[in-house]
Tab-separated table of C-alpha atoms in Angstrom:
chain	number	residue	atom	x	y	z
A	1	MET	CA	106.161	50.854	95.409
A	2	THR	CA	103.117	50.408	93.155
A	3	PRO	CA	101.091	47.391	94.307
A	4	TYR	CA	100.527	44.508	91.935
A	5	ILE	CA	97.276	43.440	93.613
A	6	LEU	CA	94.414	45.559	94.958
A	7	PRO	CA	91.245	44.276	96.667
A	8	PHE	CA	88.035	45.412	94.979
A	9	ALA	CA	87.009	47.299	98.123
A	10	ARG	CA	89.961	49.681	97.645
A	11	LEU	CA	89.068	50.523	94.049
A	12	GLY	CA	86.834	53.172	92.530
A	13	ARG	CA	85.943	54.724	89.202
A	14	HIS	CA	89.073	56.891	89.337
A	15	ASP	CA	91.230	53.735	89.042
A	16	VAL	CA	90.551	52.941	85.361
A	17	GLU	CA	94.201	53.490	84.417
A	18	THR	CA	95.244	51.155	87.234
A	19	VAL	CA	92.789	48.257	86.890
A	20	GLY	CA	90.700	48.922	83.772
A	21	GLY	CA	87.065	49.922	83.482
A	22	LYS	CA	85.432	46.676	84.578
A	23	ASN	CA	87.422	46.235	87.794
A	24	ALA	CA	87.200	49.937	88.635
A	25	SER	CA	83.400	49.793	88.358
A	26	ILE	CA	83.181	46.686	90.530
A	27	GLY	CA	85.208	48.438	93.214
A	28	GLU	CA	83.127	51.598	92.885
A	29	MET	CA	79.918	49.671	93.521
A	30	ILE	CA	81.306	47.660	96.448
A	31	ALA	CA	82.588	50.810	98.136
A	32	ASN	CA	79.608	53.083	97.506
A	33	LEU	CA	76.444	51.141	96.719
A	34	ALA	CA	76.416	48.136	99.063
A	35	ALA	CA	74.539	50.141	101.706
A	36	LEU	CA	71.947	51.053	99.055
A	37	GLY	CA	71.125	47.413	98.294
A	38	VAL	CA	73.455	46.744	95.353
A	39	HIS	CA	75.138	43.399	96.041
A	40	VAL	CA	78.481	42.700	94.312
A	41	PRO	CA	80.705	39.623	94.927
A	42	ASP	CA	84.126	40.375	96.398
A	43	GLY	CA	87.560	39.701	94.961
A	44	PHE	CA	90.770	41.392	93.843
A	45	ALA	CA	92.438	42.785	90.735
A	46	THR	CA	95.947	42.704	89.356
A	47	THR	CA	97.180	46.146	88.308
A	48	ALA	CA	98.327	47.439	84.948
A	49	GLN	CA	101.759	47.924	86.528
A	50	ALA	CA	101.907	44.198	87.291
A	51	TYR	CA	101.310	43.484	83.606
A	52	ARG	CA	103.876	46.031	82.408
A	53	ASP	CA	106.522	44.691	84.796
A	54	PHE	CA	105.710	41.172	83.623
A	55	LEU	CA	106.396	42.226	80.018
A	56	ALA	CA	109.665	43.866	81.085
A	57	GLN	CA	111.168	40.446	81.857
A	58	ASP	CA	113.748	39.048	79.430
A	59	GLY	CA	112.998	41.644	76.754
A	60	LEU	CA	109.494	40.238	76.240
A	61	ALA	CA	107.932	43.625	75.415
A	62	ALA	CA	110.616	44.351	72.796
A	63	ARG	CA	110.114	40.951	71.168
A	64	ILE	CA	106.367	41.536	70.995
A	65	ASP	CA	106.822	45.010	69.494
A	66	ALA	CA	109.209	43.629	66.871
A	67	ALA	CA	106.819	40.814	65.937
A	68	LEU	CA	103.929	43.254	65.497
A	69	ALA	CA	105.886	45.982	63.699
A	70	GLY	CA	105.652	44.485	60.216
A	71	LEU	CA	102.432	42.519	60.667
A	72	ASP	CA	99.738	42.723	57.982
A	73	VAL	CA	96.604	41.943	60.012
A	74	ASP	CA	94.594	41.434	56.827
A	75	ASP	CA	96.803	38.443	56.006
A	76	LEU	CA	94.952	35.954	58.213
A	77	ASP	CA	97.646	33.287	58.086
A	78	GLN	CA	100.316	35.788	59.107
A	79	LEU	CA	98.048	37.182	61.842
A	80	ALA	CA	97.359	33.702	63.247
A	81	ALA	CA	101.034	32.722	63.250
A	82	THR	CA	102.193	35.958	64.863
A	83	GLY	CA	99.478	35.912	67.510
A	84	ALA	CA	100.201	32.294	68.414
A	85	ARG	CA	103.934	33.044	68.696
A	86	ILE	CA	103.358	36.013	71.024
A	87	ARG	CA	100.891	34.107	73.203
A	88	GLY	CA	103.404	31.289	73.461
A	89	TRP	CA	106.114	33.704	74.640
A	90	ILE	CA	103.788	35.080	77.320
A	91	LEU	CA	102.757	31.636	78.596
A	92	GLN	CA	106.416	30.532	78.714
A	93	THR	CA	107.382	33.571	80.819
A	94	PRO	CA	106.842	32.870	84.537
A	95	PHE	CA	105.373	35.357	86.983
A	96	HIS	CA	108.270	36.952	88.832
A	97	ALA	CA	108.633	36.417	92.566
A	98	ARG	CA	106.924	39.566	93.837
A	99	LEU	CA	103.871	39.169	91.592
A	100	GLN	CA	103.618	35.492	92.519
A	101	ALA	CA	103.786	36.339	96.229
A	102	GLU	CA	101.111	39.060	96.003
A	103	ILE	CA	98.751	36.792	94.039
A	104	ASP	CA	99.253	34.023	96.609
A	105	ALA	CA	98.511	36.378	99.510
A	106	ALA	CA	95.395	37.818	97.841
A	107	TRP	CA	94.115	34.328	97.045
A	108	GLU	CA	94.621	33.155	100.632
A	109	THR	CA	92.698	36.191	101.914
A	110	LEU	CA	89.815	35.686	99.485
A	111	ALA	CA	89.528	31.936	99.994
A	112	ALA	CA	90.012	32.157	103.783
A	113	GLY	CA	90.526	28.402	103.984
A	114	ARG	CA	87.347	27.622	102.023
A	115	ASP	CA	87.047	25.597	98.823
A	116	ILE	CA	85.736	28.397	96.603
A	117	ALA	CA	85.331	28.964	92.880
A	118	VAL	CA	86.130	32.261	91.157
A	119	ALA	CA	85.718	33.954	87.810
A	120	VAL	CA	88.969	35.217	86.270
A	121	ARG	CA	88.204	38.063	83.876
A	122	SER	CA	90.103	40.626	81.853
A	123	SER	CA	89.771	44.369	82.343
A	124	ALA	CA	91.823	46.276	79.754
A	125	THR	CA	92.902	49.781	80.726
A	126	ALA	CA	91.734	51.031	77.316
A	127	GLU	CA	88.216	49.571	77.559
A	128	ASP	CA	85.211	51.586	76.406
A	129	LEU	CA	86.921	54.672	75.033
A	130	PRO	CA	84.676	57.147	73.189
A	131	THR	CA	86.048	55.984	69.834
A	132	ALA	CA	86.665	52.302	70.547
A	133	SER	CA	85.678	49.493	72.901
A	134	PHE	CA	88.146	46.774	73.846
A	135	ALA	CA	85.714	45.096	76.255
A	136	GLY	CA	84.985	41.410	75.697
A	137	GLN	CA	87.989	40.775	73.458
A	138	GLN	CA	90.051	38.945	76.066
A	139	GLU	CA	89.442	35.634	77.804
A	140	THR	CA	87.127	34.918	80.732
A	141	PHE	CA	87.498	31.768	82.842
A	142	LEU	CA	84.623	30.557	85.024
A	143	ASN	CA	84.523	28.047	87.892
A	144	VAL	CA	88.258	28.356	88.548
A	145	GLN	CA	89.111	26.414	91.700
A	146	GLY	CA	92.371	26.420	93.639
A	147	ARG	CA	95.512	28.548	93.616
A	148	ASP	CA	97.266	26.749	90.767
A	149	ALA	CA	94.227	26.997	88.500
A	150	VAL	CA	93.912	30.712	89.296
A	151	LEU	CA	97.550	31.274	88.315
A	152	ARG	CA	97.054	29.398	85.027
A	153	ALA	CA	93.942	31.426	84.245
A	154	LEU	CA	95.742	34.709	85.036
A	155	HIS	CA	98.514	33.716	82.638
A	156	GLU	CA	95.971	32.864	79.924
A	157	VAL	CA	94.232	36.232	80.348
A	158	TYR	CA	97.572	38.023	79.923
A	159	ALA	CA	98.187	36.056	76.730
A	160	SER	CA	94.691	36.769	75.427
A	161	LEU	CA	95.534	40.465	75.004
A	162	PHE	CA	97.247	39.180	71.856
A	163	ASN	CA	94.555	36.945	70.451
A	164	ASP	CA	94.022	37.447	66.720
A	165	ARG	CA	90.840	39.490	67.071
A	166	ALA	CA	92.345	41.882	69.639
A	167	ILE	CA	95.493	42.464	67.581
A	168	ALA	CA	93.506	43.204	64.411
A	169	TYR	CA	91.044	45.461	66.214
A	170	ARG	CA	93.795	47.634	67.699
A	171	VAL	CA	95.463	48.004	64.304
A	172	HIS	CA	92.207	48.920	62.555
A	173	GLN	CA	91.446	51.461	65.301
A	174	GLY	CA	94.922	52.979	64.964
A	175	PHE	CA	95.695	52.177	68.599
A	176	GLU	CA	99.260	51.442	69.703
A	177	HIS	CA	99.548	47.905	71.123
A	178	SER	CA	101.965	49.094	73.795
A	179	LEU	CA	99.420	51.613	75.141
A	180	VAL	CA	96.945	48.904	76.157
A	181	ALA	CA	97.639	47.184	79.464
A	182	ILE	CA	95.545	44.511	81.105
A	183	SER	CA	94.254	44.046	84.619
A	184	VAL	CA	92.785	40.734	85.739
A	185	GLY	CA	89.828	40.513	88.098
A	186	VAL	CA	89.487	37.480	90.353
A	187	GLN	CA	85.923	37.482	91.696
A	188	HIS	CA	84.059	35.070	93.936
A	189	MET	CA	81.627	33.111	91.754
A	190	ILE	CA	77.912	33.171	92.372
A	191	ARG	CA	76.285	29.744	91.878
A	192	SER	CA	74.249	30.957	88.931
A	193	ASP	CA	74.982	27.613	87.293
A	194	ARG	CA	72.227	26.400	89.635
A	195	GLY	CA	70.306	29.649	89.293
A	196	ALA	CA	70.096	32.282	86.586
A	197	SER	CA	71.813	35.285	85.068
A	198	GLY	CA	71.479	37.983	82.474
A	199	VAL	CA	72.115	41.556	81.432
A	200	MET	CA	70.362	44.813	82.375
A	201	PHE	CA	70.221	48.207	80.678
A	202	THR	CA	68.921	51.401	82.265
A	203	LEU	CA	67.117	52.378	79.073
A	204	ASP	CA	65.113	50.620	76.404
A	205	THR	CA	67.747	49.376	73.954
A	206	GLU	CA	65.483	49.592	70.889
A	207	SER	CA	63.864	53.007	71.376
A	208	GLY	CA	66.381	54.680	73.674
A	209	PHE	CA	63.561	55.482	76.141
A	210	ARG	CA	65.329	56.610	79.324
A	211	GLU	CA	62.560	55.837	81.831
A	212	ALA	CA	62.799	52.057	81.385
A	213	VAL	CA	64.983	49.275	82.743
A	214	PHE	CA	65.410	46.452	80.222
A	215	ILE	CA	66.345	43.057	81.734
A	216	THR	CA	67.276	39.798	80.004
A	217	ALA	CA	67.338	36.509	81.899
A	218	SER	CA	68.281	32.895	81.271
A	219	TYR	CA	69.235	29.848	83.322
A	220	GLY	CA	72.829	29.028	84.256
A	221	LEU	CA	76.005	31.060	83.923
A	222	GLY	CA	75.841	34.437	82.204
A	223	GLU	CA	78.212	33.746	79.310
A	224	MET	CA	75.322	32.305	77.271
A	225	VAL	CA	73.428	35.607	77.425
A	226	VAL	CA	76.511	37.795	76.943
A	227	GLN	CA	77.571	35.774	73.890
A	228	GLY	CA	74.060	35.814	72.407
A	229	ALA	CA	73.959	31.999	72.459
A	230	VAL	CA	70.438	31.821	73.949
A	231	ASN	CA	67.132	33.549	73.400
A	232	PRO	CA	66.487	34.863	76.948
A	233	ASP	CA	63.397	36.120	78.735
A	234	GLU	CA	62.959	39.885	78.451
A	235	TYR	CA	61.392	42.260	80.961
A	236	VAL	CA	60.722	46.003	80.774
A	237	VAL	CA	60.214	48.051	83.952
A	238	TYR	CA	59.030	51.666	84.252
A	239	LYS	CA	61.552	53.448	86.479
A	240	PRO	CA	59.355	56.282	87.821
A	241	PHE	CA	57.049	53.708	89.481
A	242	LEU	CA	59.843	51.842	91.302
A	243	ALA	CA	59.820	54.074	94.365
A	244	ASN	CA	56.108	53.487	95.074
A	245	ARG	CA	55.444	49.937	96.265
A	246	LYS	CA	51.711	50.330	95.527
A	247	LEU	CA	52.258	50.837	91.795
A	248	LYS	CA	52.977	48.133	89.215
A	249	PRO	CA	56.150	49.103	87.310
A	250	ILE	CA	56.493	45.985	85.119
A	251	LEU	CA	55.421	47.014	81.625
A	252	LYS	CA	56.271	43.884	79.652
A	253	LYS	CA	57.355	40.257	80.107
A	254	SER	CA	58.415	38.152	77.113
A	255	LEU	CA	59.150	34.444	77.424
A	256	GLY	CA	62.414	33.371	75.765
A	257	GLU	CA	63.248	29.925	74.430
A	258	LYS	CA	66.240	29.456	76.797
A	259	ALA	CA	67.155	26.212	75.000
A	260	ILE	CA	70.523	25.650	76.738
A	261	LYS	CA	72.367	26.711	79.872
A	262	MET	CA	76.001	26.766	80.943
A	263	VAL	CA	76.761	24.881	84.174
A	264	TYR	CA	79.812	23.641	86.066
A	265	ALA	CA	81.245	20.584	84.341
A	266	GLY	CA	82.604	18.802	87.409
A	267	GLY	CA	85.529	16.387	87.328
A	268	GLN	CA	88.589	16.887	85.137
A	269	GLY	CA	88.887	18.834	81.908
A	270	ALA	CA	86.716	21.824	81.041
A	271	ALA	CA	85.340	23.827	83.974
A	272	THR	CA	81.949	24.439	82.330
A	273	LYS	CA	79.640	22.738	79.859
A	274	ASN	CA	76.425	23.538	77.994
A	275	VAL	CA	73.378	21.354	78.631
A	276	PRO	CA	69.781	21.477	77.373
A	277	THR	CA	67.199	23.098	79.620
A	278	SER	CA	64.145	21.114	80.679
A	279	LYS	CA	60.696	21.561	79.161
A	280	ALA	CA	59.524	23.064	82.449
A	281	GLU	CA	62.405	25.584	82.473
A	282	ARG	CA	61.674	26.675	78.921
A	283	ALA	CA	57.971	27.143	79.726
A	284	ALA	CA	58.559	29.248	82.858
A	285	PHE	CA	59.759	32.792	83.384
A	286	VAL	CA	63.246	32.836	84.929
A	287	LEU	CA	62.450	35.687	87.327
A	288	SER	CA	59.541	36.302	89.663
A	289	ASP	CA	57.951	39.752	89.679
A	290	ALA	CA	59.657	40.504	93.002
A	291	GLU	CA	63.064	39.593	91.530
A	292	ILE	CA	62.435	41.714	88.437
A	293	LEU	CA	61.730	44.715	90.654
A	294	ASP	CA	64.723	44.041	92.928
A	295	LEU	CA	67.034	43.987	89.899
A	296	ALA	CA	65.423	47.075	88.395
A	297	ARG	CA	65.944	48.982	91.661
A	298	MET	CA	69.622	47.983	91.697
A	299	ALA	CA	69.947	49.149	88.084
A	300	ALA	CA	68.275	52.483	88.862
A	301	THR	CA	70.531	52.970	91.904
A	302	ILE	CA	73.631	52.316	89.794
A	303	GLU	CA	72.469	54.706	87.071
A	304	GLN	CA	71.740	57.420	89.641
A	305	HIS	CA	75.203	56.990	91.161
A	306	TYR	CA	77.026	57.244	87.823
A	307	GLY	CA	74.714	59.849	86.345
A	308	LEU	CA	74.379	58.226	82.925
A	309	PRO	CA	72.801	55.141	81.299
A	310	MET	CA	74.484	51.903	82.333
A	311	ASP	CA	74.585	48.253	81.335
A	312	MET	CA	75.488	45.523	83.806
A	313	GLU	CA	75.557	41.766	84.258
A	314	TRP	CA	73.573	40.166	87.087
A	315	ALA	CA	73.410	36.682	88.596
A	316	ARG	CA	71.075	34.790	90.936
A	317	ASP	CA	72.660	32.284	93.304
A	318	GLY	CA	70.829	28.988	92.947
A	319	ASP	CA	71.694	27.964	96.515
A	320	THR	CA	70.624	31.118	98.362
A	321	GLY	CA	68.340	32.886	95.877
A	322	GLU	CA	70.339	36.117	96.327
A	323	LEU	CA	70.715	38.528	93.416
A	324	PHE	CA	74.096	40.064	92.577
A	325	ILE	CA	75.634	42.511	90.124
A	326	VAL	CA	78.764	40.860	88.725
């Protein structure tokens, strides 16, 4: 029987068809790079089979196919109405008993009796194909606390495979809707709302220079950087000097405006909110030189493992100061 839930530690890069590219990569790093100093928060993923079996209930997949069959995605009113109808069908369809039970068991194992917060993120099985990228089109939910909230977020991620943008993109790419399945990653959240986060690339993104690590950094949760909503700090590190502690690999440091940050909202309603940064935060570099080099070494280790240029999101826990790849 194909499992509906797999812990990250049991996943690897060969599991893209099972849990999508993002979740497969997280599992690959946990299993292979932890001993080399790459720190990745733990969690679990729902499988593509769980999603397909969910759609098999009550003829849901057939209804979705019929609704999309005659859709003109360039008619924005028709696209919006059809997408909303499909998302409504998905949200009205309950998780069946086995899926519900496996999610409950995985959540109990991850939480282990603690009051934790998680990120609930999509990982489409068709992400990052050579001719198309589906990454970032589905929903992400941050600071999700408690079993019931996790279940609601999982349901919303399933529905988001049929948001207007995702439907139109698949049509324009000539990709069959039924060939894209979705996995959902549930990952322990790092308290970067009190710390910092950003994105790293194992080459210079402007010139393509392969011997550099390019790091962006801003305060708070990483969605602000990923969405391009802030002007972050930027750092460039020369990879060949990383192995020698006597050399100085940092080539460039640029101070970003970092005008806002995303933090936990607290209380009822939205789980996160955007707040202005302080004058002192805007005037200071987010990362120390030691942190820049620690992140660059993680990036170089990941690139060496995969054997090709990589991009990744990182986070610094504001409580412990630890750096993680998320």
